[in-house]
């Protein structure tokens, strides 16, 4: 039996062993440490916002500052069956007015229970108002999805239907660079033992973005129009091969991960980062999220070495890969060779360690770095102005309702999914797109069904006023349908048609109809596990453009 399994059994005993007391204290220290370390990412956002200044001539478009904040919080819960559990969440909230915020976030366990790999996401509406001096009151509500468990069969009881809700209220204190405070939170998942009222500790820090109108996409900004961040920001995308060391769980093979990381530099070489990894082979949808600090060593004008240490949460289900409560320590080194215009090829190696479980892993990976802004060295070496170009982006958040799903020879009930899609304008007509959708109800008794797609789309105006725009897109991806590889359907193809109705320059109504079908039934890769359904979606789009190096 895992030590964390013993805790619920002994929680009412008059005396606990010194080992158990120390372990519980260590788990709490780890949770607080993670909150502090991840909070440094928020401080990075504050620094980035302070570094960016604007001096926009009238002919340079509608560039403006969009205000918001990062909010990190931690709650220790008691399950309705008496067990221990905790959740740490990270949210980005945009300011709607002087007291109201809205945004999205993700949450996972860190130091309590035995549910490594539990993961969820939500949308949040948050109200906050200063009352006296530096003190303020705040309250909010979140709705989303979450799923995981200690075993495949435990997912059914532990995750229930997967529909997540949270309501909270409390007080906070505004310090010089950040805010902190305490809330009382009610956290529950439908038909799950996760249903408790708990103390919620939080940290907030401002994070503002410089954005332009979506119509500004393609516009170049010279030095006279835009003062870029003093230090760099890097987006990294890669494929990581994870090799387990003496695994004790039921899955003993290797795992392939897609890794996405954002890094912000505080000095020329010191940076903080946040990363999300998802499994694409071995264990599909294996997940981990982590953040931390790193340092860059410049070996030559084109060759860089990065060393970083990440803390976070990781896993699938605990008896498959034993990450215990999910807490992850992940040191990694990366070698980068810079090509032209801020694009670099990378090779990485690391070691992933779950201190509350038995999981130990070596990792190697290949990837690309895209430097969003110029480094101090490039500024010093530049012979002329370093221009930036506005890149068009659409963030679409919508509800997708499927028809009955034909899977493995029989029909299953429809799914209600929450989808997020990001569109990146390639030119006036074409765009690249990436979508992730998670079900808010269980699929054949298992919560946490998810889909992910990438693809391209074509758009054009359908009216003289330009308010109506139609689009067609073709995407490929995969889904999470089963508890073993024998249930997987393989690659999916997802064609769809839709319209946008522009309410104003920033917001539009978003709708689509689509069909999803498995490719394996036609190629022979998965002839038996067939998948087919239709879906309709309705939601909102937020349109903007971002400055990036030309």
Coordinates of C-alpha atoms in Angstrom, one line a residue:
X1 CA 0.0 0.0 0.0
X2 CA 1.2 3.5 -0.8
X3 CA 1.8 5.7 2.2
X4 CA -0.7 8.3 1.0
X5 CA -3.3 5.5 0.9
X6 CA -2.7 4.9 4.6
X7 CA -3.4 8.5 5.6
X8 CA -7.2 8.5 5.3
X9 CA -7.4 5.3 7.4
X10 CA -5.4 6.8 10.2
X11 CA -6.7 10.3 10.1
X12 CA -8.9 9.9 13.2
X13 CA -6.4 8.1 15.3
X14 CA -5.3 9.8 18.5
X15 CA -1.6 9.4 17.8
X16 CA 0.1 9.2 14.4
X17 CA 3.6 8.0 13.9
X18 CA 6.4 10.6 13.6
X19 CA 7.0 9.4 10.0
X20 CA 3.4 10.1 9.0
X21 CA 3.4 13.5 10.8
X22 CA 6.6 14.5 9.0
X23 CA 5.2 13.3 5.6
X24 CA 2.1 15.4 6.0
X25 CA 4.2 18.4 7.0
X26 CA 6.5 17.8 4.0
X27 CA 3.6 17.7 1.7
X28 CA 2.3 21.0 2.9
X29 CA 5.7 22.5 2.6
X30 CA 5.9 21.3 -1.0
X31 CA 2.5 22.8 -1.8
X32 CA 3.6 26.2 -0.4
X33 CA 6.9 25.9 -2.2
X34 CA 5.2 25.3 -5.5
X35 CA 2.9 28.3 -4.9
X36 CA 5.9 30.5 -4.3
X37 CA 7.9 29.2 -7.3
X38 CA 5.0 29.4 -9.7
X39 CA 4.2 32.8 -8.4
X40 CA 7.6 33.9 -9.8
X41 CA 6.0 33.4 -13.2
X42 CA 3.5 36.1 -12.3
X43 CA 6.2 38.4 -11.2
X44 CA 7.7 37.8 -14.6
X45 CA 4.5 39.0 -16.2
X46 CA 4.6 42.1 -14.0
X47 CA 8.1 42.8 -15.2
X48 CA 7.2 42.3 -18.8
X49 CA 4.3 44.7 -18.4
X50 CA 6.5 47.3 -16.8
X51 CA 9.1 47.0 -19.6
X52 CA 6.7 47.6 -22.5
X53 CA 6.0 51.3 -23.3
X54 CA 4.1 52.7 -26.2
X55 CA 4.5 55.8 -28.3
X56 CA 2.1 55.2 -31.2
X57 CA 1.6 57.7 -34.0
X58 CA -1.9 58.0 -35.4
X59 CA -1.0 56.1 -38.5
X60 CA 0.2 53.0 -36.6
X61 CA -3.2 51.5 -35.9
X62 CA -5.2 50.9 -32.7
X63 CA -2.4 49.4 -30.5
X64 CA -3.4 49.4 -26.8
X65 CA -2.6 47.9 -23.4
X66 CA -4.9 45.0 -22.3
X67 CA -4.9 44.8 -18.5
X68 CA -5.2 41.5 -16.6
X69 CA -3.6 39.4 -13.9
X70 CA -2.3 35.9 -13.1
X71 CA -3.9 34.2 -10.1
X72 CA -2.4 31.2 -8.4
X73 CA -4.2 29.4 -5.6
X74 CA -4.0 26.3 -3.4
X75 CA -6.7 24.3 -1.6
X76 CA -6.4 21.2 0.6
X77 CA -9.6 19.2 0.5
X78 CA -11.1 16.3 2.4
X79 CA -12.9 13.9 0.1
X80 CA -16.5 12.8 1.0
X81 CA -15.1 9.3 1.6
X82 CA -12.6 10.6 4.1
X83 CA -9.4 10.7 1.9
X84 CA -7.0 13.6 1.4
X85 CA -6.7 15.6 -1.9
X86 CA -5.5 19.0 -2.9
X87 CA -5.6 21.3 -6.0
X88 CA -3.3 24.0 -7.2
X89 CA -4.6 26.2 -10.0
X90 CA -3.2 28.9 -12.4
X91 CA -5.6 31.4 -14.1
X92 CA -5.1 34.3 -16.4
X93 CA -7.9 36.8 -15.9
X94 CA -8.6 39.8 -18.2
X95 CA -10.0 43.0 -16.7
X96 CA -13.5 43.8 -18.0
X97 CA -13.8 47.0 -15.8
X98 CA -12.4 48.4 -12.6
X99 CA -13.8 45.5 -10.5
X100 CA -14.7 42.6 -12.8
X101 CA -12.4 40.0 -14.5
X102 CA -12.9 36.9 -16.7
X103 CA -10.5 34.3 -18.0
X104 CA -9.5 30.6 -18.1
X105 CA -7.2 28.4 -16.1
X106 CA -6.1 24.9 -15.2
X107 CA -5.7 22.9 -12.0
X108 CA -4.0 19.7 -10.8
X109 CA -3.1 18.0 -7.5
X110 CA 0.4 18.5 -5.9
X111 CA 1.0 17.0 -2.4
X112 CA -2.0 15.2 -1.0
X113 CA -3.7 11.9 -1.9
X114 CA -2.7 9.4 -4.5
X115 CA -4.2 10.8 -7.7
X116 CA -1.2 11.8 -9.9
X117 CA -2.4 12.6 -13.4
X118 CA -5.7 14.2 -12.3
X119 CA -6.1 17.4 -14.4
X120 CA -8.8 19.9 -15.2
X121 CA -9.5 23.3 -16.8
X122 CA -12.2 25.9 -16.2
X123 CA -13.6 29.4 -17.1
X124 CA -13.7 31.9 -14.3
X125 CA -15.6 35.1 -13.5
X126 CA -13.9 37.1 -10.7
X127 CA -14.9 40.2 -8.9
X128 CA -12.5 42.3 -6.8
X129 CA -12.8 45.7 -5.1
X130 CA -10.5 47.6 -2.7
X131 CA -12.2 48.4 0.6
X132 CA -9.7 50.2 2.9
X133 CA -6.0 50.9 2.6
X134 CA -4.4 48.1 0.8
X135 CA -7.0 45.6 1.7
X136 CA -9.6 44.3 -0.8
X137 CA -12.4 41.7 -1.0
X138 CA -12.8 39.3 -3.8
X139 CA -15.3 36.6 -5.0
X140 CA -15.7 34.4 -8.0
X141 CA -17.2 31.4 -9.7
X142 CA -15.5 28.8 -12.0
X143 CA -17.1 26.1 -14.2
X144 CA -15.1 23.5 -16.0
X145 CA -14.1 19.8 -16.3
X146 CA -11.7 17.6 -14.4
X147 CA -10.8 13.9 -14.4
X148 CA -8.3 11.3 -13.0
X149 CA -8.0 8.6 -10.4
X150 CA -5.7 6.2 -8.6
X151 CA -6.6 3.4 -11.1
X152 CA -8.5 3.0 -14.3
X153 CA -11.6 1.6 -12.5
X154 CA -11.3 4.3 -9.8
X155 CA -11.8 7.0 -12.5
X156 CA -15.5 6.1 -12.6
X157 CA -16.1 6.9 -8.9
X158 CA -13.4 9.5 -8.3
X159 CA -14.2 11.7 -11.3
X160 CA -17.9 11.2 -11.5
X161 CA -19.4 13.0 -14.5
X162 CA -16.3 15.3 -14.7
X163 CA -18.3 18.6 -14.4
X164 CA -16.3 20.9 -12.1
X165 CA -17.6 23.9 -10.2
X166 CA -16.0 26.3 -7.7
X167 CA -17.3 29.3 -5.8
X168 CA -15.1 31.4 -3.5
X169 CA -15.0 34.6 -1.5
X170 CA -12.4 36.2 0.8
X171 CA -10.0 39.0 1.5
X172 CA -6.6 40.0 0.2
X173 CA -3.8 42.5 0.7
X174 CA -2.1 44.5 -2.1
X175 CA 1.7 44.6 -1.7
X176 CA 4.1 46.6 -4.0
X177 CA 4.4 44.0 -6.8
X178 CA 1.8 41.4 -6.0
X179 CA -1.3 40.6 -4.0
X180 CA -2.0 37.7 -1.6
X181 CA -4.9 36.6 0.5
X182 CA -7.2 33.9 1.7
X183 CA -10.6 32.7 0.5
X184 CA -13.2 30.2 1.6
X185 CA -13.9 28.0 -1.4
X186 CA -16.6 25.4 -2.2
X187 CA -15.2 22.9 -4.7
X188 CA -17.1 20.0 -6.3
X189 CA -17.2 17.6 -9.2
X190 CA -20.6 16.2 -10.1
X191 CA -21.2 12.7 -8.7
X192 CA -17.7 12.6 -7.3
X193 CA -16.2 12.5 -3.7
X194 CA -14.5 15.8 -4.5
X195 CA -17.1 17.9 -2.7
X196 CA -15.7 20.1 0.1
X197 CA -15.5 23.6 1.6
X198 CA -11.9 24.5 2.1
X199 CA -9.5 27.4 2.9
X200 CA -8.0 28.7 -0.3
X201 CA -4.6 30.6 -0.4
X202 CA -3.9 32.8 -3.4
X203 CA -1.3 35.0 -5.0
X204 CA -2.0 37.6 -7.7
X205 CA 0.2 39.7 -9.9
X206 CA -0.6 42.1 -12.8
X207 CA 0.0 40.9 -16.3
X208 CA -0.7 43.3 -19.2
X209 CA -0.4 42.6 -22.9
X210 CA 0.2 45.0 -25.8
X211 CA -2.2 44.2 -28.5
X212 CA -3.5 45.7 -31.7
X213 CA -6.7 45.4 -33.7
X214 CA -7.2 42.2 -35.7
X215 CA -7.3 44.5 -38.7
X216 CA -3.7 45.6 -37.9
X217 CA -2.4 42.1 -38.7
X218 CA 0.6 42.4 -41.1
X219 CA 1.3 46.0 -40.1
X220 CA 5.0 46.7 -39.4
X221 CA 6.0 48.8 -36.4
X222 CA 9.3 50.7 -36.4
X223 CA 11.3 51.8 -33.5
X224 CA 9.5 55.1 -33.4
X225 CA 6.1 53.3 -32.9
X226 CA 6.8 50.5 -30.4
X227 CA 9.3 50.1 -27.6
X228 CA 9.8 46.3 -27.2
X229 CA 10.4 44.5 -24.0
X230 CA 13.9 45.0 -22.6
X231 CA 14.4 41.2 -22.2
X232 CA 13.3 38.3 -24.3
X233 CA 10.3 36.1 -24.5
X234 CA 10.6 32.6 -26.1
X235 CA 7.9 30.1 -27.1
X236 CA 9.2 26.5 -27.4
X237 CA 7.5 23.5 -29.1
X238 CA 9.0 20.1 -29.1
X239 CA 8.7 16.3 -29.0
X240 CA 10.0 14.6 -25.9
X241 CA 10.8 10.9 -25.5
X242 CA 10.3 9.7 -21.9
X243 CA 12.0 6.5 -20.8
X244 CA 10.9 5.0 -17.5
X245 CA 13.5 3.8 -15.0
X246 CA 12.5 0.5 -13.2
X247 CA 8.8 1.3 -13.4
X248 CA 6.4 -0.2 -10.8
X249 CA 3.1 0.7 -12.5
X250 CA 1.2 -1.5 -14.9
X251 CA 2.6 0.4 -17.9
X252 CA 6.3 -0.1 -18.3
X253 CA 6.9 1.3 -21.8
X254 CA 8.2 4.6 -23.1
X255 CA 6.0 7.7 -23.5
X256 CA 6.1 10.3 -26.3
X257 CA 5.2 13.9 -25.2
X258 CA 4.4 17.1 -27.1
X259 CA 5.9 19.9 -25.0
X260 CA 4.9 23.6 -25.2
X261 CA 6.8 26.1 -23.0
X262 CA 6.8 29.9 -22.6
X263 CA 10.0 31.5 -21.1
X264 CA 10.4 35.1 -19.9
X265 CA 13.8 36.6 -19.3
X266 CA 14.3 38.9 -16.3
X267 CA 17.9 39.6 -17.1
X268 CA 19.9 38.9 -20.3
X269 CA 20.3 35.2 -19.1
X270 CA 18.0 34.5 -16.2
X271 CA 14.4 33.4 -17.0
X272 CA 11.3 31.9 -15.5
X273 CA 9.1 29.5 -17.5
X274 CA 5.8 27.6 -17.6
X275 CA 5.3 24.4 -19.6
X276 CA 2.6 21.9 -20.5
X277 CA 3.3 18.4 -21.9
X278 CA 0.7 15.9 -23.4
X279 CA 1.3 12.3 -24.4
X280 CA 1.0 11.4 -28.1
X281 CA 2.4 7.8 -28.0
X282 CA 2.8 5.1 -25.4
X283 CA 0.2 6.5 -23.0
X284 CA -2.0 8.9 -24.9
X285 CA -2.9 12.0 -23.0
X286 CA -0.3 11.5 -20.3
X287 CA -0.1 15.1 -18.9
X288 CA 2.1 17.3 -16.8
X289 CA 2.3 21.0 -16.1
X290 CA 5.2 22.7 -14.4
X291 CA 7.1 26.0 -14.0
X292 CA 10.3 27.2 -12.6
X293 CA 13.6 29.1 -13.2
X294 CA 16.4 28.7 -15.7
X295 CA 19.7 30.2 -16.9
X296 CA 21.1 30.6 -20.4
X297 CA 24.8 30.3 -21.3
X298 CA 25.9 31.8 -24.6
X299 CA 28.6 29.6 -26.1
X300 CA 28.8 31.5 -29.5
X301 CA 26.7 34.0 -31.4
X302 CA 24.5 31.0 -32.7
X303 CA 24.9 28.4 -29.9
X304 CA 23.2 28.6 -26.5
X305 CA 22.9 26.2 -23.6
X306 CA 19.9 26.4 -21.2
X307 CA 19.6 24.8 -17.8
X308 CA 16.3 24.9 -15.9
X309 CA 14.5 23.4 -12.9
X310 CA 10.8 22.8 -13.0
X311 CA 8.2 22.0 -10.3
X312 CA 4.7 20.9 -11.0
X313 CA 2.2 18.0 -11.4
X314 CA 2.4 14.9 -13.6
X315 CA 0.9 11.5 -14.3
X316 CA -1.8 9.4 -16.0
X317 CA -3.5 7.2 -13.3
X318 CA -1.4 6.2 -10.3
X319 CA -1.4 2.4 -10.7
X320 CA -0.4 2.8 -14.4
X321 CA 2.5 5.3 -13.8
X322 CA 3.1 5.9 -10.0
X323 CA 3.6 9.6 -9.5
X324 CA 1.8 9.4 -6.1
X325 CA 0.1 12.7 -5.4
X326 CA 1.5 14.0 -8.7
X327 CA 4.3 16.3 -7.5
X328 CA 7.0 16.6 -10.1
X329 CA 10.7 17.7 -10.0
X330 CA 12.1 18.1 -13.5
X331 CA 15.7 19.4 -14.2
X332 CA 16.6 19.7 -17.9
X333 CA 19.3 21.1 -20.1
X334 CA 18.8 22.3 -23.7
X335 CA 21.2 23.1 -26.5
X336 CA 20.0 25.6 -29.1
X337 CA 21.3 26.4 -32.5
X338 CA 19.9 29.8 -33.8
X339 CA 18.9 30.2 -37.4
X340 CA 17.6 33.4 -38.9
X341 CA 14.9 35.7 -37.5
X342 CA 14.8 34.2 -34.0
X343 CA 14.1 30.6 -34.9
X344 CA 16.3 28.0 -33.2
X345 CA 16.6 24.2 -33.3
X346 CA 16.9 22.5 -29.9
X347 CA 18.1 19.2 -28.4
X348 CA 17.2 18.6 -24.7
X349 CA 17.9 16.0 -22.0
X350 CA 16.4 15.8 -18.5
X351 CA 15.4 13.7 -15.5
X352 CA 11.8 13.6 -14.2
X353 CA 11.3 12.6 -10.5
X354 CA 8.1 12.1 -8.6
X355 CA 9.1 12.2 -4.9
X356 CA 5.7 11.0 -3.5
X357 CA 5.6 8.1 -6.0
X358 CA 8.1 5.6 -7.6
X359 CA 8.2 7.2 -11.1
X360 CA 11.7 8.0 -12.3
X361 CA 12.4 8.9 -15.9
X362 CA 15.0 10.0 -18.4
X363 CA 14.0 12.4 -21.2
X364 CA 15.4 13.5 -24.5
X365 CA 13.8 15.8 -27.0
X366 CA 13.9 17.7 -30.3
X367 CA 12.2 21.0 -30.8
X368 CA 12.1 24.6 -32.0
X369 CA 12.4 27.9 -30.2
X370 CA 10.8 31.0 -31.5
X371 CA 12.2 34.2 -29.9
X372 CA 9.2 36.7 -29.8
X373 CA 11.4 39.6 -29.0
X374 CA 15.0 40.6 -29.7
X375 CA 17.8 39.9 -27.1
X376 CA 20.0 42.6 -25.6
X377 CA 22.9 41.1 -27.7
X378 CA 21.0 41.5 -30.9
X379 CA 20.1 45.1 -30.0
X380 CA 23.8 45.9 -29.4
X381 CA 24.8 44.2 -32.7
X382 CA 22.0 45.7 -34.8
X383 CA 23.1 48.1 -37.6
X384 CA 19.6 49.5 -38.0
X385 CA 16.2 49.5 -36.4
X386 CA 14.7 46.3 -35.1
X387 CA 11.2 46.2 -36.5
X388 CA 8.2 44.3 -35.2
X389 CA 5.2 43.0 -37.1
X390 CA 1.6 42.6 -35.9
X391 CA 0.3 39.0 -36.1
X392 CA -3.4 38.3 -36.2
X393 CA -4.8 35.9 -33.5
X394 CA -8.4 34.7 -32.7
X395 CA -9.3 33.0 -29.5
X396 CA -12.5 31.0 -29.9
X397 CA -14.3 29.6 -26.9
X398 CA -17.4 27.6 -27.6
X399 CA -19.7 24.8 -26.6
X400 CA -19.8 21.7 -28.8
X401 CA -22.7 19.3 -28.8
X402 CA -22.2 16.0 -30.6
X403 CA -24.7 13.7 -32.2
X404 CA -24.9 10.1 -31.0
X405 CA -21.4 8.6 -31.3
X406 CA -20.8 5.5 -33.4
X407 CA -17.9 3.7 -31.8
X408 CA -16.9 0.0 -32.0
X409 CA -20.1 -1.2 -33.6
X410 CA -22.6 0.6 -31.3
X411 CA -24.0 4.0 -30.6
X412 CA -23.1 6.0 -27.4
X413 CA -24.8 9.0 -25.9
X414 CA -24.0 12.5 -27.2
X415 CA -21.2 14.5 -25.5
X416 CA -21.4 18.1 -24.3
X417 CA -17.9 19.5 -24.8
X418 CA -16.2 22.8 -24.0
X419 CA -13.8 23.7 -26.9
X420 CA -11.0 26.3 -27.1
X421 CA -9.5 27.0 -30.6
X422 CA -6.7 29.4 -31.5
X423 CA -6.4 30.8 -35.0
X424 CA -3.2 32.3 -36.3
X425 CA -3.5 34.4 -39.4
X426 CA -1.1 33.4 -42.2
X427 CA -2.5 36.1 -44.6
X428 CA -5.8 37.8 -45.2
X429 CA -7.5 34.5 -46.2
X430 CA -5.7 31.6 -44.7
X431 CA -5.0 30.7 -41.1
X432 CA -3.5 27.9 -39.0
X433 CA -5.6 26.5 -36.2
X434 CA -5.3 24.4 -33.0
X435 CA -8.3 23.1 -31.0
X436 CA -8.8 21.2 -27.7
X437 CA -12.2 20.1 -26.5
X438 CA -13.0 18.4 -23.2
X439 CA -16.4 16.7 -22.4
X440 CA -18.4 17.9 -19.4
X441 CA -20.2 14.5 -19.1
X442 CA -18.9 11.0 -18.9
X443 CA -18.3 8.9 -22.0
X444 CA -19.3 5.2 -21.4
X445 CA -18.9 5.8 -17.7
X446 CA -15.5 7.5 -17.8
X447 CA -15.0 11.3 -17.2
X448 CA -12.4 13.3 -18.9
X449 CA -13.0 12.5 -22.6
X450 CA -10.9 14.9 -24.7
X451 CA -10.0 15.7 -28.3
X452 CA -7.2 17.7 -29.8
X453 CA -6.7 18.9 -33.5
X454 CA -4.5 21.0 -35.6
X455 CA -5.1 22.2 -39.2
X456 CA -5.7 25.0 -41.6
X457 CA -8.7 27.2 -42.5
X458 CA -9.9 29.5 -45.2
X459 CA -12.1 32.6 -44.5
X460 CA -13.8 35.3 -46.5
X461 CA -16.5 38.0 -45.9
X462 CA -20.1 37.1 -46.6
X463 CA -21.6 40.6 -46.5
X464 CA -20.7 44.1 -47.8
X465 CA -20.4 45.4 -44.2
X466 CA -17.9 42.8 -43.4
X467 CA -19.7 41.8 -40.2
X468 CA -20.5 38.3 -41.5
X469 CA -17.5 36.1 -42.3
X470 CA -17.6 32.5 -43.3
X471 CA -14.9 29.9 -43.0
X472 CA -14.0 26.3 -43.8
X473 CA -11.4 24.3 -42.0
X474 CA -9.8 20.9 -42.1
X475 CA -8.1 19.5 -39.0
X476 CA -6.6 16.2 -38.0
X477 CA -5.9 14.9 -34.4
X478 CA -6.9 12.3 -31.9
X479 CA -9.1 11.6 -28.9
X480 CA -9.0 9.8 -25.5
X481 CA -11.6 7.1 -25.7
X482 CA -10.4 4.1 -23.7
X483 CA -8.4 2.6 -20.9
X484 CA -6.0 0.6 -23.0
X485 CA -4.4 0.8 -26.5
X486 CA -6.8 -1.8 -27.8
X487 CA -9.6 0.7 -27.5
X488 CA -7.9 3.6 -29.3
X489 CA -9.3 4.6 -32.7
X490 CA -6.2 6.3 -34.0
X491 CA -6.1 9.5 -36.0
X492 CA -9.3 11.5 -36.6
X493 CA -10.2 13.9 -39.4
X494 CA -12.4 16.9 -38.5
X495 CA -13.8 19.1 -41.4
X496 CA -16.1 21.9 -40.4
X497 CA -17.9 25.0 -41.7
X498 CA -18.9 28.1 -39.8
X499 CA -19.6 31.8 -39.5
X500 CA -18.4 34.7 -37.4
X501 CA -20.6 37.7 -36.7
X502 CA -18.6 40.6 -35.6
X503 CA -20.1 42.5 -32.7
X504 CA -17.2 45.0 -32.5
X505 CA -13.5 45.0 -33.4
X506 CA -12.6 42.7 -30.5
X507 CA -15.6 40.3 -30.1
X508 CA -17.7 38.2 -32.4
X509 CA -20.2 35.4 -32.2
X510 CA -18.8 32.1 -33.4
X511 CA -20.6 29.1 -34.8
X512 CA -19.7 25.9 -36.6
X513 CA -20.9 22.5 -37.8
X514 CA -18.6 19.6 -38.3
X515 CA -18.1 15.9 -38.6
X516 CA -15.5 13.7 -36.9
X517 CA -14.4 10.3 -38.3
X518 CA -11.6 7.9 -37.7
X519 CA -9.0 7.6 -40.5
X520 CA -7.9 4.1 -39.5
X521 CA -11.0 2.4 -40.9
X522 CA -9.9 3.6 -44.4
X523 CA -6.2 3.2 -44.1
X524 CA -6.2 -0.2 -42.2
X525 CA -4.4 1.2 -39.2
X526 CA -7.4 0.7 -36.9
X527 CA -10.0 -1.2 -38.9
X528 CA -12.0 -2.4 -35.9
X529 CA -12.2 0.7 -33.7
X530 CA -14.4 3.0 -35.9
X531 CA -15.5 6.4 -34.8
X532 CA -18.1 8.7 -36.3
X533 CA -20.2 11.7 -35.2
X534 CA -21.4 15.1 -36.1
X535 CA -21.3 18.2 -33.9
X536 CA -22.6 21.8 -33.7
X537 CA -20.8 24.6 -31.8
X538 CA -21.7 28.1 -30.6
X539 CA -19.7 30.5 -28.6
X540 CA -17.6 33.7 -28.7
X541 CA -14.3 34.9 -30.4
X542 CA -11.8 37.4 -29.1
X543 CA -9.8 38.9 -31.9
X544 CA -6.5 40.8 -31.6
X545 CA -3.0 41.1 -33.0
X546 CA 0.3 40.7 -31.2
X547 CA 3.7 42.3 -32.0
X548 CA 6.4 39.9 -32.8
X549 CA 9.9 40.3 -34.3
X550 CA 9.8 40.8 -38.1

